[in-house]
Every structure is written in structure tokens, then in C-alpha cells.
């Protein structure tokens, strides 16, 4: 059996730690993640290898948080963004279809996202009293927010819309992300209402099923944008 | 010599102290750091002996503390009280719908931000604790009823009705979601979230400061409600 190098061991233990964090529903919080336990879960006989990489538990946990953030903020965004930048009006979905697609999830996908979001909330709480972690969180969140900002900027142009000054794609991304995360919270608190689906006519005049979150996002699009106005030459 | 406390009194003191510590110090990764010994010390007890007469161990104490948090008033109560107070400072006939929303955005955020981390601790805990989750159903439903009644009052004040198929419950969830998500956003990327943006909403188009939250509120009001015929 080939021996893992330190980098491979590091990645394995970080992935295992994140899986434990997400899989536990954050009942096991980062503060409780134990390197020996993580090593055992990763199939190692002892935590010896782990301690060649990190001097102590805290160093491991700090690395773990960065790893979690990197993993969370990389999910699919780049591909989605690349598709939007290559926006092709003849093959693109209608604007309403695009908005609905943001919240179009299977129950399994929703469960995975919900677990990831809970882990994010645990990090967010931890960051309130940990400056290093707050900085990591801010860096990861800023990257994500900038992706979405560029995505929304490209999408509005693609659909013949512009942001109503002084409203900007960045501000839209902030409010839209707040709505998405707020609904993540409320799906657990008020499931009967937050998971409700409504039948509403699309912009093509056909009735379609909208989640309450997608209705909220459409309201934000309507408030932030308008058809591009021709500026006199 | 001070009168000896009964076990019930001791329990109350320690739960209130534990909850206050959680609020004050913030949940440094949930409840783990709120130990019975620290709580007893904070409450002025010499040892944790009394606490161990009530709870056999730390886990039992944390369980009781979470239930105590549920029974406390929600951070939303403060937000509603604060919105009501700020609105009351304006003469009703001078208050436009837009102005009401603008004020509500400021007041909601200011009132929610302090207590929200503790609420999130509870939110996380009940994801993995069915019993705790079941115990939150009634207080959450009661609080949601209060929120719906408050918004219904505003709708009446401004002669608004819902655009079908939207209704008060959908509306209340959407407003709460944006407000709570905005608290996460403000702490996560403080440099990117502006405190306000100036919009020409004042008399004769004068600029007024709008928080991002109020802009979100107004979007939902504009799309889901309309003046009564």
C-alpha cells in the first residue's frame, strides 16, 4: 500500500473533518472536533500523522475552517458564471425561468444545502469571537459575493435590463443573498409557509410553479432593474 | 445571612445567568463554553455544588438552558416594539408608505442584531434535537401570529391588500427572511454591505438614506401588495 504524503494526509483529514461537521448537523461543532476522532474516521490507526501536520487541535481547526470555506464557496459558481457570461439570447431561458432555476432543488439537494448552510451558520457564530476566522469568512464570502455580482450584471444586460441608479449589481447580490439565507433559516422554522409553492403566470403568460423564495427574488429583480433606456447620442 | 434559595430559585438564577452569558459573550461556537462552574461563579455562588443538585451533568444543564432560551421573548419582539416606537414618533397623516418602510428597515435591523446570534444557537441546536425542535413549535407559532397581526395593522393603516395569490403568512416569512439574512450578510462582509444608499424618495425628490434591508422590504411591498380598490 502506498504511503500518503503529508499533503494528501492533510487534504484527507480536512475533508473528513468537514464531512463530520456537515454530517453531524453541527451538533458536533468545530470546538468539539477531535483530531484523534477525525483520524479514526479517516481510517488511520492513530493521530500521529495528523500531529506531524498541525502542532495542536486549534491549528487543525483553523485550517479546517479555511478548507470548509474554500469548499463551500466553490460549488458550481464558476460554471454557472461562465454560462451566463456566454449568454446567448436565442437559447437562454426566459428571465422568469432563470429566476425560478435559482431555487429549483430536489429534496436531496435541499437537504445537502441545508446541512452546508447549518455548518456555515456555526462558522458565522464562531467568527463573532475569532478575528482570524472572521477574516477567513469575509474573504470567502467576498469572493462568492463578487461572483454573484458579476453574474447578475451579465444577466441583466443579457435580458435587456439595467440597474436603476444608484442601485447596483453588488447591492442586489447582497439583498438577494440575504433572502436566500433567510429562507434557509425559515424553512426549518416555518416549513409550512416557507416551503410553500404558488402558481403564478410567467412572463410568457403560462402558469408555473414558483417557490416563495423565487417569488421574493422576482420582486427584487423588479425593484432593482428596468428595461435599458436609450441614452440620447 | 442571606436566605437560602430553594432548588427552583437556584435553577432560575442559573438559567437566567447562563442565557445572559450567552448573549453577552456571544456563542463562542454554541453552548460548549458555558460551563456550570462559570455560570455559578457569574451568579455569585462559591461552588457548583448547588447546580449539581439540579442537573446531573453539563449536558443536562445545556438542555435546560436551551429550553429556557425558547421560553424567553424572541429577538423579533424587540424588533416589533422598536418599529412601533419609531413609527409612533411620526404623525400618522404625515407618514407615507415609503417612509414607514424606510423607518422599519432601520429599526428592525437595530433591534434584531443584538439578540440574533443567540437565536441562531438555538436554531442550530434544534436541527439535531427533535424534542427541542418540538418544543419550539408553539412559541414560534405564537410569535409568528404576533408578527402577522402587526403587519396586518400596517396594511390597514395604509389601505393595502395582497396581490393574489400572496397572503399575510407568505409576506411575513419573506420580510423576516430578508431581515435575518441581512444580519448574516452585514457581519460576514461588513466592508461590502453599505449602511445605506441615498434614494430620491423625499418630498420633491430629495435624497433620503435607505438601508439595503428597507430596499428589500419595499421590493416585497411593491410586488405583493396594492392599494385597496
Tab-separated table of C-alpha atoms in Angstrom:
chain	number	residue	atom	x	y	z
A	1	UNK	CA	0.000	0.000	0.000
A	2	UNK	CA	1.446	3.337	-0.999
A	3	UNK	CA	2.060	5.760	1.816
A	4	UNK	CA	0.291	9.089	1.665
A	5	UNK	CA	2.435	12.175	1.586
A	6	UNK	CA	1.775	14.913	4.115
A	7	UNK	CA	-0.263	16.983	1.667
A	8	UNK	CA	-2.521	14.015	0.870
A	9	UNK	CA	-2.964	13.305	4.573
A	10	UNK	CA	-3.757	16.926	5.193
A	11	UNK	CA	-6.444	17.000	2.497
A	12	UNK	CA	-7.913	13.697	3.718
A	13	UNK	CA	-8.160	14.893	7.317
A	14	UNK	CA	-9.614	18.240	6.326
A	15	UNK	CA	-12.218	16.605	4.068
A	16	UNK	CA	-13.102	14.161	6.830
A	17	UNK	CA	-13.423	16.994	9.354
A	18	UNK	CA	-15.719	18.962	7.062
A	19	UNK	CA	-17.829	15.852	6.421
A	20	UNK	CA	-18.136	15.292	10.174
A	21	UNK	CA	-19.090	18.911	10.682
A	22	UNK	CA	-21.703	18.952	7.935
A	23	UNK	CA	-22.941	15.411	8.563
A	24	UNK	CA	-23.460	15.973	12.256
A	25	UNK	CA	-25.865	18.806	11.603
A	26	UNK	CA	-23.323	20.820	13.578
A	27	UNK	CA	-24.287	19.167	16.827
A	28	UNK	CA	-20.598	18.357	16.756
A	29	UNK	CA	-19.319	21.866	16.435
A	30	UNK	CA	-15.845	22.826	15.427
A	31	UNK	CA	-14.930	23.232	19.074
A	32	UNK	CA	-15.674	19.547	19.653
A	33	UNK	CA	-13.936	18.138	16.586
A	34	UNK	CA	-11.142	15.991	17.923
A	35	UNK	CA	-8.094	15.138	15.796
A	36	UNK	CA	-7.944	11.571	17.102
A	37	UNK	CA	-11.589	11.052	16.198
A	38	UNK	CA	-11.096	12.624	12.772
A	39	UNK	CA	-8.054	10.384	12.152
A	40	UNK	CA	-10.025	7.291	13.154
A	41	UNK	CA	-12.890	8.311	10.887
A	42	UNK	CA	-10.379	8.758	8.071
A	43	UNK	CA	-9.224	5.163	8.596
A	44	UNK	CA	-5.929	5.916	10.320
A	45	UNK	CA	-4.647	3.895	13.251
A	46	UNK	CA	-3.639	6.936	15.286
A	47	UNK	CA	-3.478	10.713	15.205
A	48	UNK	CA	0.319	10.562	14.836
A	49	UNK	CA	0.321	11.642	11.202
A	50	UNK	CA	-2.042	14.477	11.966
A	51	UNK	CA	0.298	15.899	14.583
A	52	UNK	CA	3.106	15.982	12.023
A	53	UNK	CA	0.971	18.499	10.129
A	54	UNK	CA	-0.652	20.534	12.877
A	55	UNK	CA	1.003	21.252	16.227
A	56	UNK	CA	-2.318	21.155	18.066
A	57	UNK	CA	-6.089	20.921	17.752
A	58	UNK	CA	-6.551	24.654	17.377
A	59	UNK	CA	-4.169	24.782	14.417
A	60	UNK	CA	-6.136	21.944	12.812
A	61	UNK	CA	-9.453	23.689	13.430
A	62	UNK	CA	-8.202	26.931	11.894
A	63	UNK	CA	-7.046	25.059	8.792
A	64	UNK	CA	-10.350	23.197	8.722
A	65	UNK	CA	-12.364	26.394	8.697
A	66	UNK	CA	-10.420	27.737	5.735
A	67	UNK	CA	-10.869	24.418	3.957
A	68	UNK	CA	-14.603	24.433	4.631
A	69	UNK	CA	-14.942	27.942	3.276
A	70	UNK	CA	-12.930	27.121	0.152
A	71	UNK	CA	-15.102	24.082	-0.441
A	72	UNK	CA	-18.372	25.899	0.199
A	73	UNK	CA	-17.657	28.861	-1.979
A	74	UNK	CA	-16.540	26.835	-4.975
A	75	UNK	CA	-19.691	24.831	-5.507
A	76	UNK	CA	-20.740	25.261	-9.107
A	77	UNK	CA	-20.419	29.023	-9.165
A	78	UNK	CA	-17.685	29.183	-11.787
A	79	UNK	CA	-19.512	27.010	-14.327
A	80	UNK	CA	-22.739	28.861	-13.786
A	81	UNK	CA	-20.982	32.160	-14.154
A	82	UNK	CA	-19.172	31.048	-17.337
A	83	UNK	CA	-22.536	30.046	-18.838
A	84	UNK	CA	-24.009	33.440	-18.044
A	85	UNK	CA	-21.099	35.354	-19.498
A	86	UNK	CA	-21.589	33.425	-22.743
A	87	UNK	CA	-25.214	34.489	-22.647
A	88	UNK	CA	-26.912	33.588	-25.903
A	89	UNK	CA	-30.360	35.206	-26.248
A	90	UNK	CA	-31.735	32.560	-28.608
A	91	UNK	CA	-31.042	29.616	-26.304
A	92	UNK	CA	-31.267	31.299	-22.894
A	93	UNK	CA	-34.235	30.601	-20.624
A	94	UNK	CA	-36.747	33.379	-20.104
A	95	UNK	CA	-35.916	35.687	-17.215
A	96	UNK	CA	-38.647	34.111	-15.079
A	97	UNK	CA	-37.339	30.621	-15.844
A	98	UNK	CA	-33.859	31.764	-14.821
A	99	UNK	CA	-35.155	33.207	-11.538
A	100	UNK	CA	-37.083	30.014	-10.763
A	101	UNK	CA	-33.998	27.923	-11.519
A	102	UNK	CA	-32.153	29.568	-8.605
A	103	UNK	CA	-34.449	27.750	-6.177
A	104	UNK	CA	-35.167	24.638	-8.214
A	105	UNK	CA	-33.903	21.810	-5.999
A	106	UNK	CA	-34.696	18.166	-5.410
A	107	UNK	CA	-35.420	17.276	-1.770
A	108	UNK	CA	-31.983	15.607	-1.623
A	109	UNK	CA	-30.228	18.697	-2.948
A	110	UNK	CA	-32.135	20.834	-0.475
A	111	UNK	CA	-31.123	18.577	2.413
A	112	UNK	CA	-27.450	18.815	1.405
A	113	UNK	CA	-27.633	22.577	1.044
A	114	UNK	CA	-29.398	22.850	4.369
A	115	UNK	CA	-26.625	20.878	6.121
A	116	UNK	CA	-23.980	23.037	4.445
A	117	UNK	CA	-25.809	26.175	5.472
A	118	UNK	CA	-26.052	24.989	9.082
A	119	UNK	CA	-22.282	24.448	9.076
A	120	UNK	CA	-21.900	27.952	7.656
A	121	UNK	CA	-24.056	29.361	10.486
A	122	UNK	CA	-21.845	27.576	13.025
A	123	UNK	CA	-18.808	29.232	11.422
A	124	UNK	CA	-20.537	32.584	11.338
A	125	UNK	CA	-21.249	32.303	15.066
A	126	UNK	CA	-17.694	31.234	15.793
A	127	UNK	CA	-16.351	34.168	13.774
A	128	UNK	CA	-18.093	36.637	16.115
A	129	UNK	CA	-15.327	35.969	18.620
A	130	UNK	CA	-12.439	34.875	16.469
A	131	UNK	CA	-10.792	37.571	14.386
A	132	UNK	CA	-8.796	35.129	12.254
A	133	UNK	CA	-11.907	33.205	11.429
A	134	UNK	CA	-13.868	36.403	10.748
A	135	UNK	CA	-11.185	37.406	8.247
A	136	UNK	CA	-11.334	33.997	6.527
A	137	UNK	CA	-15.110	34.184	6.415
A	138	UNK	CA	-15.027	37.685	4.997
A	139	UNK	CA	-12.529	36.693	2.304
A	140	UNK	CA	-14.548	33.640	1.248
A	141	UNK	CA	-17.858	35.486	1.349
A	142	UNK	CA	-16.438	38.412	-0.626
A	143	UNK	CA	-15.250	36.109	-3.410
A	144	UNK	CA	-18.667	34.491	-3.548
A	145	UNK	CA	-20.450	37.832	-3.480
A	146	UNK	CA	-18.272	39.149	-6.310
A	147	UNK	CA	-19.112	36.109	-8.436
A	148	UNK	CA	-22.787	36.707	-7.943
A	149	UNK	CA	-22.383	40.409	-8.586
A	150	UNK	CA	-20.744	39.720	-11.951
A	151	UNK	CA	-23.352	37.103	-12.714
A	152	UNK	CA	-26.229	39.491	-12.047
A	153	UNK	CA	-24.536	42.270	-14.000
A	154	UNK	CA	-24.123	39.947	-17.014
A	155	UNK	CA	-27.651	38.562	-16.694
A	156	UNK	CA	-29.342	41.967	-16.617
A	157	UNK	CA	-27.547	43.064	-19.776
A	158	UNK	CA	-28.436	39.729	-21.401
A	159	UNK	CA	-32.112	40.307	-20.652
A	160	UNK	CA	-32.100	43.914	-21.824
A	161	UNK	CA	-32.262	45.297	-18.281
A	162	UNK	CA	-30.200	47.804	-16.372
A	163	UNK	CA	-29.906	48.602	-12.674
A	164	UNK	CA	-31.791	51.706	-11.607
A	165	UNK	CA	-29.137	54.121	-10.281
A	166	UNK	CA	-27.909	54.287	-7.581
A	167	UNK	CA	-28.855	50.598	-7.128
A	168	UNK	CA	-26.056	48.294	-8.249
A	169	UNK	CA	-25.479	44.607	-9.008
A	170	UNK	CA	-23.481	44.379	-5.755
A	171	UNK	CA	-26.366	45.728	-3.687
A	172	UNK	CA	-28.729	43.343	-5.458
A	173	UNK	CA	-26.385	40.427	-4.701
A	174	UNK	CA	-26.336	41.422	-1.021
A	175	UNK	CA	-30.124	41.643	-0.676
A	176	UNK	CA	-30.718	38.510	-2.796
A	177	UNK	CA	-28.179	36.518	-0.747
A	178	UNK	CA	-29.856	37.757	2.433
A	179	UNK	CA	-33.191	36.476	1.121
A	180	UNK	CA	-31.718	33.096	0.165
A	181	UNK	CA	-30.073	32.651	3.571
A	182	UNK	CA	-33.111	33.938	5.439
A	183	UNK	CA	-35.273	31.370	3.665
A	184	UNK	CA	-32.756	28.675	4.632
A	185	UNK	CA	-33.412	29.650	8.238
A	186	UNK	CA	-37.175	29.872	7.842
A	187	UNK	CA	-37.564	26.557	6.021
A	188	UNK	CA	-36.684	24.998	9.368
A	189	UNK	CA	-38.714	27.410	11.497
A	190	UNK	CA	-41.905	27.891	9.453
A	191	UNK	CA	-41.778	24.993	6.987
A	192	UNK	CA	-45.478	25.100	6.121
A	193	UNK	CA	-45.167	28.672	4.857
A	194	UNK	CA	-41.523	28.968	3.770
A	195	UNK	CA	-41.713	25.816	1.634
A	196	UNK	CA	-44.993	26.816	0.047
A	197	UNK	CA	-45.238	26.871	-3.730
A	198	UNK	CA	-47.512	29.226	-5.641
A	199	UNK	CA	-48.909	29.115	-9.148
A	200	UNK	CA	-48.179	32.350	-10.962
A	201	UNK	CA	-48.149	33.324	-14.616
A	202	UNK	CA	-44.678	33.560	-16.120
A	203	UNK	CA	-43.666	36.429	-18.369
A	204	UNK	CA	-44.677	34.166	-21.285
A	205	UNK	CA	-48.241	34.099	-19.904
A	206	UNK	CA	-48.181	30.428	-18.837
A	207	UNK	CA	-48.926	29.470	-15.223
A	208	UNK	CA	-45.904	27.946	-13.485
A	209	UNK	CA	-44.995	26.804	-10.004
A	210	UNK	CA	-42.927	29.298	-8.020
A	211	UNK	CA	-41.378	28.750	-4.626
A	212	UNK	CA	-41.849	31.585	-2.173
A	213	UNK	CA	-38.127	32.348	-2.385
A	214	UNK	CA	-38.230	32.602	-6.178
A	215	UNK	CA	-41.217	34.973	-5.852
A	216	UNK	CA	-39.106	37.060	-3.476
A	217	UNK	CA	-36.184	37.118	-5.920
A	218	UNK	CA	-38.502	38.201	-8.735
A	219	UNK	CA	-39.783	41.050	-6.574
A	220	UNK	CA	-36.157	42.125	-6.013
A	221	UNK	CA	-35.391	41.980	-9.748
A	222	UNK	CA	-38.441	44.160	-10.429
A	223	UNK	CA	-37.369	46.680	-7.779
A	224	UNK	CA	-33.718	46.894	-8.798
A	225	UNK	CA	-33.908	46.879	-12.587
A	226	UNK	CA	-35.727	48.414	-15.542
A	227	UNK	CA	-35.567	47.937	-19.317
A	228	UNK	CA	-32.434	49.540	-20.705
A	229	UNK	CA	-33.164	53.149	-21.525
A	230	UNK	CA	-31.737	54.590	-24.729
A	231	UNK	CA	-29.479	57.498	-23.924
A	232	UNK	CA	-29.608	60.306	-26.485
A	233	UNK	CA	-26.450	60.486	-28.604
B	1	UNK	CA	-27.033	35.948	56.404
B	2	UNK	CA	-28.915	35.713	53.168
B	3	UNK	CA	-31.899	33.436	52.948
B	4	UNK	CA	-31.184	30.093	51.345
B	5	UNK	CA	-32.608	29.679	47.885
B	6	UNK	CA	-34.883	26.789	47.026
B	7	UNK	CA	-33.757	24.488	44.213
B	8	UNK	CA	-36.302	26.109	41.893
B	9	UNK	CA	-34.957	29.554	42.700
B	10	UNK	CA	-31.396	28.396	42.150
B	11	UNK	CA	-32.392	26.839	38.849
B	12	UNK	CA	-33.988	30.114	37.701
B	13	UNK	CA	-30.959	32.157	38.724
B	14	UNK	CA	-28.553	29.849	36.921
B	15	UNK	CA	-30.601	29.639	33.750
B	16	UNK	CA	-31.025	33.393	33.545
B	17	UNK	CA	-27.305	33.840	34.215
B	18	UNK	CA	-26.366	31.249	31.577
B	19	UNK	CA	-28.603	32.908	28.994
B	20	UNK	CA	-27.155	36.325	29.833
B	21	UNK	CA	-23.620	34.956	29.448
B	22	UNK	CA	-24.528	33.556	26.077
B	23	UNK	CA	-25.943	36.922	24.979
B	24	UNK	CA	-23.034	38.879	26.355
B	25	UNK	CA	-20.077	36.794	25.328
B	26	UNK	CA	-21.680	35.514	22.193
B	27	UNK	CA	-21.936	31.879	21.452
B	28	UNK	CA	-18.291	31.004	21.035
B	29	UNK	CA	-19.217	28.049	18.917
B	30	UNK	CA	-22.503	27.276	20.638
B	31	UNK	CA	-23.027	26.339	24.248
B	32	UNK	CA	-19.834	24.376	24.794
B	33	UNK	CA	-18.113	27.138	26.662
B	34	UNK	CA	-20.946	27.931	29.058
B	35	UNK	CA	-19.906	25.617	31.873
B	36	UNK	CA	-21.862	25.111	35.066
B	37	UNK	CA	-18.892	26.250	37.129
B	38	UNK	CA	-18.588	29.519	35.197
B	39	UNK	CA	-22.310	30.152	35.442
B	40	UNK	CA	-22.280	29.535	39.202
B	41	UNK	CA	-19.323	31.885	39.606
B	42	UNK	CA	-21.045	34.543	37.494
B	43	UNK	CA	-24.187	34.159	39.622
B	44	UNK	CA	-22.108	34.684	42.789
B	45	UNK	CA	-22.046	31.078	44.035
B	46	UNK	CA	-18.886	29.821	45.687
B	47	UNK	CA	-19.047	26.389	44.079
B	48	UNK	CA	-21.045	24.497	41.506
B	49	UNK	CA	-22.408	22.176	44.213
B	50	UNK	CA	-25.924	23.647	44.112
B	51	UNK	CA	-26.018	23.337	40.351
B	52	UNK	CA	-25.144	19.647	40.520
B	53	UNK	CA	-28.104	19.095	42.831
B	54	UNK	CA	-30.293	20.255	39.936
B	55	UNK	CA	-28.547	18.897	36.856
B	56	UNK	CA	-26.526	15.667	36.908
B	57	UNK	CA	-24.113	16.962	34.304
B	58	UNK	CA	-23.224	19.696	31.846
B	59	UNK	CA	-25.339	18.196	29.054
B	60	UNK	CA	-28.469	18.239	31.219
B	61	UNK	CA	-27.772	21.865	32.110
B	62	UNK	CA	-27.325	22.818	28.447
B	63	UNK	CA	-30.555	21.054	27.570
B	64	UNK	CA	-32.440	23.020	30.232
B	65	UNK	CA	-30.738	26.239	29.123
B	66	UNK	CA	-31.904	25.751	25.542
B	67	UNK	CA	-35.463	25.279	26.735
B	68	UNK	CA	-35.108	28.410	28.802
B	69	UNK	CA	-33.974	30.306	25.691
B	70	UNK	CA	-37.088	29.136	23.851
B	71	UNK	CA	-39.326	30.455	26.591
B	72	UNK	CA	-37.630	33.862	26.574
B	73	UNK	CA	-39.023	36.566	24.373
B	74	UNK	CA	-37.832	36.349	20.780
B	75	UNK	CA	-35.412	38.953	19.382
B	76	UNK	CA	-38.264	39.672	16.982
B	77	UNK	CA	-40.321	41.077	19.871
B	78	UNK	CA	-37.718	43.780	20.347
B	79	UNK	CA	-37.745	44.489	16.620
B	80	UNK	CA	-41.526	44.917	16.504
B	81	UNK	CA	-41.507	47.066	19.627
B	82	UNK	CA	-38.776	49.204	18.139
B	83	UNK	CA	-40.549	49.601	14.787
B	84	UNK	CA	-43.790	50.509	16.567
B	85	UNK	CA	-41.970	53.055	18.708
B	86	UNK	CA	-40.256	54.724	15.752
B	87	UNK	CA	-43.496	54.843	13.766
B	88	UNK	CA	-45.354	56.304	16.753
B	89	UNK	CA	-42.953	59.241	16.717
B	90	UNK	CA	-44.487	60.324	13.400
B	91	UNK	CA	-47.974	61.766	12.927
B	92	UNK	CA	-49.952	59.087	11.028
B	93	UNK	CA	-51.144	61.516	8.346
B	94	UNK	CA	-47.568	62.616	7.629
B	95	UNK	CA	-46.240	59.106	7.291
B	96	UNK	CA	-46.178	57.812	3.738
B	97	UNK	CA	-45.922	54.095	2.987
B	98	UNK	CA	-42.378	54.527	1.674
B	99	UNK	CA	-41.357	56.441	4.788
B	100	UNK	CA	-42.859	53.762	7.021
B	101	UNK	CA	-40.853	51.079	5.177
B	102	UNK	CA	-37.674	53.144	5.333
B	103	UNK	CA	-38.042	53.604	9.096
B	104	UNK	CA	-38.986	49.949	9.629
B	105	UNK	CA	-35.765	48.892	7.870
B	106	UNK	CA	-33.611	50.902	10.260
B	107	UNK	CA	-35.499	49.899	13.407
B	108	UNK	CA	-35.705	46.193	12.555
B	109	UNK	CA	-32.005	45.782	11.999
B	110	UNK	CA	-31.009	47.768	15.082
B	111	UNK	CA	-33.314	45.727	17.303
B	112	UNK	CA	-32.603	42.289	15.828
B	113	UNK	CA	-28.833	42.388	15.636
B	114	UNK	CA	-28.057	42.099	19.356
B	115	UNK	CA	-30.109	39.011	20.185
B	116	UNK	CA	-29.837	37.225	16.870
B	117	UNK	CA	-26.659	35.199	17.499
B	118	UNK	CA	-28.302	33.516	20.484
B	119	UNK	CA	-31.350	32.779	18.353
B	120	UNK	CA	-29.060	31.112	15.802
B	121	UNK	CA	-27.517	28.937	18.516
B	122	UNK	CA	-30.998	27.699	19.289
B	123	UNK	CA	-31.755	27.276	15.594
B	124	UNK	CA	-28.678	25.073	15.188
B	125	UNK	CA	-29.384	23.063	18.315
B	126	UNK	CA	-32.907	22.168	17.355
B	127	UNK	CA	-31.856	20.830	13.947
B	128	UNK	CA	-30.424	17.815	15.697
B	129	UNK	CA	-32.692	17.656	18.743
B	130	UNK	CA	-36.246	16.534	17.864
B	131	UNK	CA	-37.507	17.174	21.376
B	132	UNK	CA	-36.149	20.701	21.422
B	133	UNK	CA	-37.475	21.219	17.922
B	134	UNK	CA	-40.966	20.100	19.006
B	135	UNK	CA	-40.837	22.460	21.979
B	136	UNK	CA	-40.121	25.438	19.733
B	137	UNK	CA	-43.214	24.901	17.568
B	138	UNK	CA	-45.694	26.649	19.837
B	139	UNK	CA	-43.563	29.693	20.806
B	140	UNK	CA	-42.597	30.161	17.154
B	141	UNK	CA	-46.243	29.925	16.076
B	142	UNK	CA	-47.255	32.455	18.737
B	143	UNK	CA	-44.522	34.849	17.709
B	144	UNK	CA	-45.433	34.435	14.036
B	145	UNK	CA	-49.048	35.263	14.901
B	146	UNK	CA	-47.891	38.469	16.584
B	147	UNK	CA	-45.805	39.413	13.540
B	148	UNK	CA	-48.715	38.744	11.163
B	149	UNK	CA	-51.062	40.834	13.326
B	150	UNK	CA	-48.541	43.684	13.378
B	151	UNK	CA	-48.161	43.663	9.589
B	152	UNK	CA	-51.938	43.394	9.141
B	153	UNK	CA	-52.263	46.564	11.230
B	154	UNK	CA	-49.821	48.367	8.932
B	155	UNK	CA	-51.660	47.102	5.858
B	156	UNK	CA	-54.892	48.552	7.242
B	157	UNK	CA	-53.242	51.823	8.161
B	158	UNK	CA	-52.084	52.239	4.562
B	159	UNK	CA	-55.215	50.742	2.932
B	160	UNK	CA	-53.319	47.923	1.281
B	161	UNK	CA	-54.387	44.449	0.203
B	162	UNK	CA	-52.400	41.480	-1.069
B	163	UNK	CA	-52.000	40.750	-4.748
B	164	UNK	CA	-53.298	37.160	-5.142
B	165	UNK	CA	-52.005	34.520	-4.524
B	166	UNK	CA	-49.882	36.217	-1.855
B	167	UNK	CA	-51.144	36.432	1.713
B	168	UNK	CA	-50.085	37.641	5.134
B	169	UNK	CA	-48.146	34.490	6.043
B	170	UNK	CA	-46.108	34.428	2.835
B	171	UNK	CA	-45.466	38.140	3.235
B	172	UNK	CA	-44.383	37.836	6.884
B	173	UNK	CA	-41.975	34.991	6.095
B	174	UNK	CA	-40.405	36.876	3.182
B	175	UNK	CA	-39.877	40.050	5.252
B	176	UNK	CA	-38.439	38.070	8.186
B	177	UNK	CA	-36.175	36.084	5.873
B	178	UNK	CA	-34.646	39.189	4.309
B	179	UNK	CA	-34.186	40.809	7.720
B	180	UNK	CA	-32.491	37.773	9.249
B	181	UNK	CA	-30.367	37.058	6.185
B	182	UNK	CA	-29.239	40.684	6.211
B	183	UNK	CA	-27.831	40.254	9.721
B	184	UNK	CA	-25.679	37.396	8.429
B	185	UNK	CA	-24.566	39.465	5.421
B	186	UNK	CA	-23.642	42.521	7.468
B	187	UNK	CA	-21.368	40.545	9.772
B	188	UNK	CA	-19.898	38.327	7.043
B	189	UNK	CA	-18.796	41.092	4.671
B	190	UNK	CA	-19.007	44.340	6.641
B	191	UNK	CA	-16.967	46.299	4.093
B	192	UNK	CA	-19.235	45.379	1.199
B	193	UNK	CA	-22.629	45.993	2.787
B	194	UNK	CA	-23.349	49.726	2.857
B	195	UNK	CA	-25.204	51.157	5.840
B	196	UNK	CA	-27.460	52.973	3.441
B	197	UNK	CA	-27.938	54.174	-0.109
B	198	UNK	CA	-29.407	57.588	-0.879
B	199	UNK	CA	-32.614	57.373	-2.894
B	200	UNK	CA	-34.768	60.276	-4.140
B	201	UNK	CA	-37.780	59.304	-2.026
B	202	UNK	CA	-38.224	62.527	-0.061
B	203	UNK	CA	-40.522	65.456	-0.836
B	204	UNK	CA	-39.734	66.817	-4.323
B	205	UNK	CA	-37.270	64.009	-4.917
B	206	UNK	CA	-34.891	64.914	-2.115
B	207	UNK	CA	-32.421	62.182	-1.217
B	208	UNK	CA	-33.063	60.003	1.801
B	209	UNK	CA	-30.926	57.222	3.284
B	210	UNK	CA	-32.293	53.704	2.660
B	211	UNK	CA	-30.785	50.658	4.312
B	212	UNK	CA	-30.360	47.636	1.999
B	213	UNK	CA	-32.915	45.907	4.232
B	214	UNK	CA	-35.509	48.635	3.696
B	215	UNK	CA	-34.907	48.432	-0.063
B	216	UNK	CA	-35.638	44.695	0.162
B	217	UNK	CA	-38.768	45.353	2.257
B	218	UNK	CA	-40.027	47.877	-0.280
B	219	UNK	CA	-39.479	45.451	-3.162
B	220	UNK	CA	-41.788	42.937	-1.460
B	221	UNK	CA	-44.375	45.585	-0.558
B	222	UNK	CA	-44.396	46.873	-4.142
B	223	UNK	CA	-44.710	43.439	-5.735
B	224	UNK	CA	-47.069	41.645	-3.351
B	225	UNK	CA	-49.414	44.390	-2.133
B	226	UNK	CA	-51.546	47.055	-3.810
B	227	UNK	CA	-53.916	49.820	-2.695
B	228	UNK	CA	-57.394	48.589	-1.840
B	229	UNK	CA	-59.860	49.365	-4.634
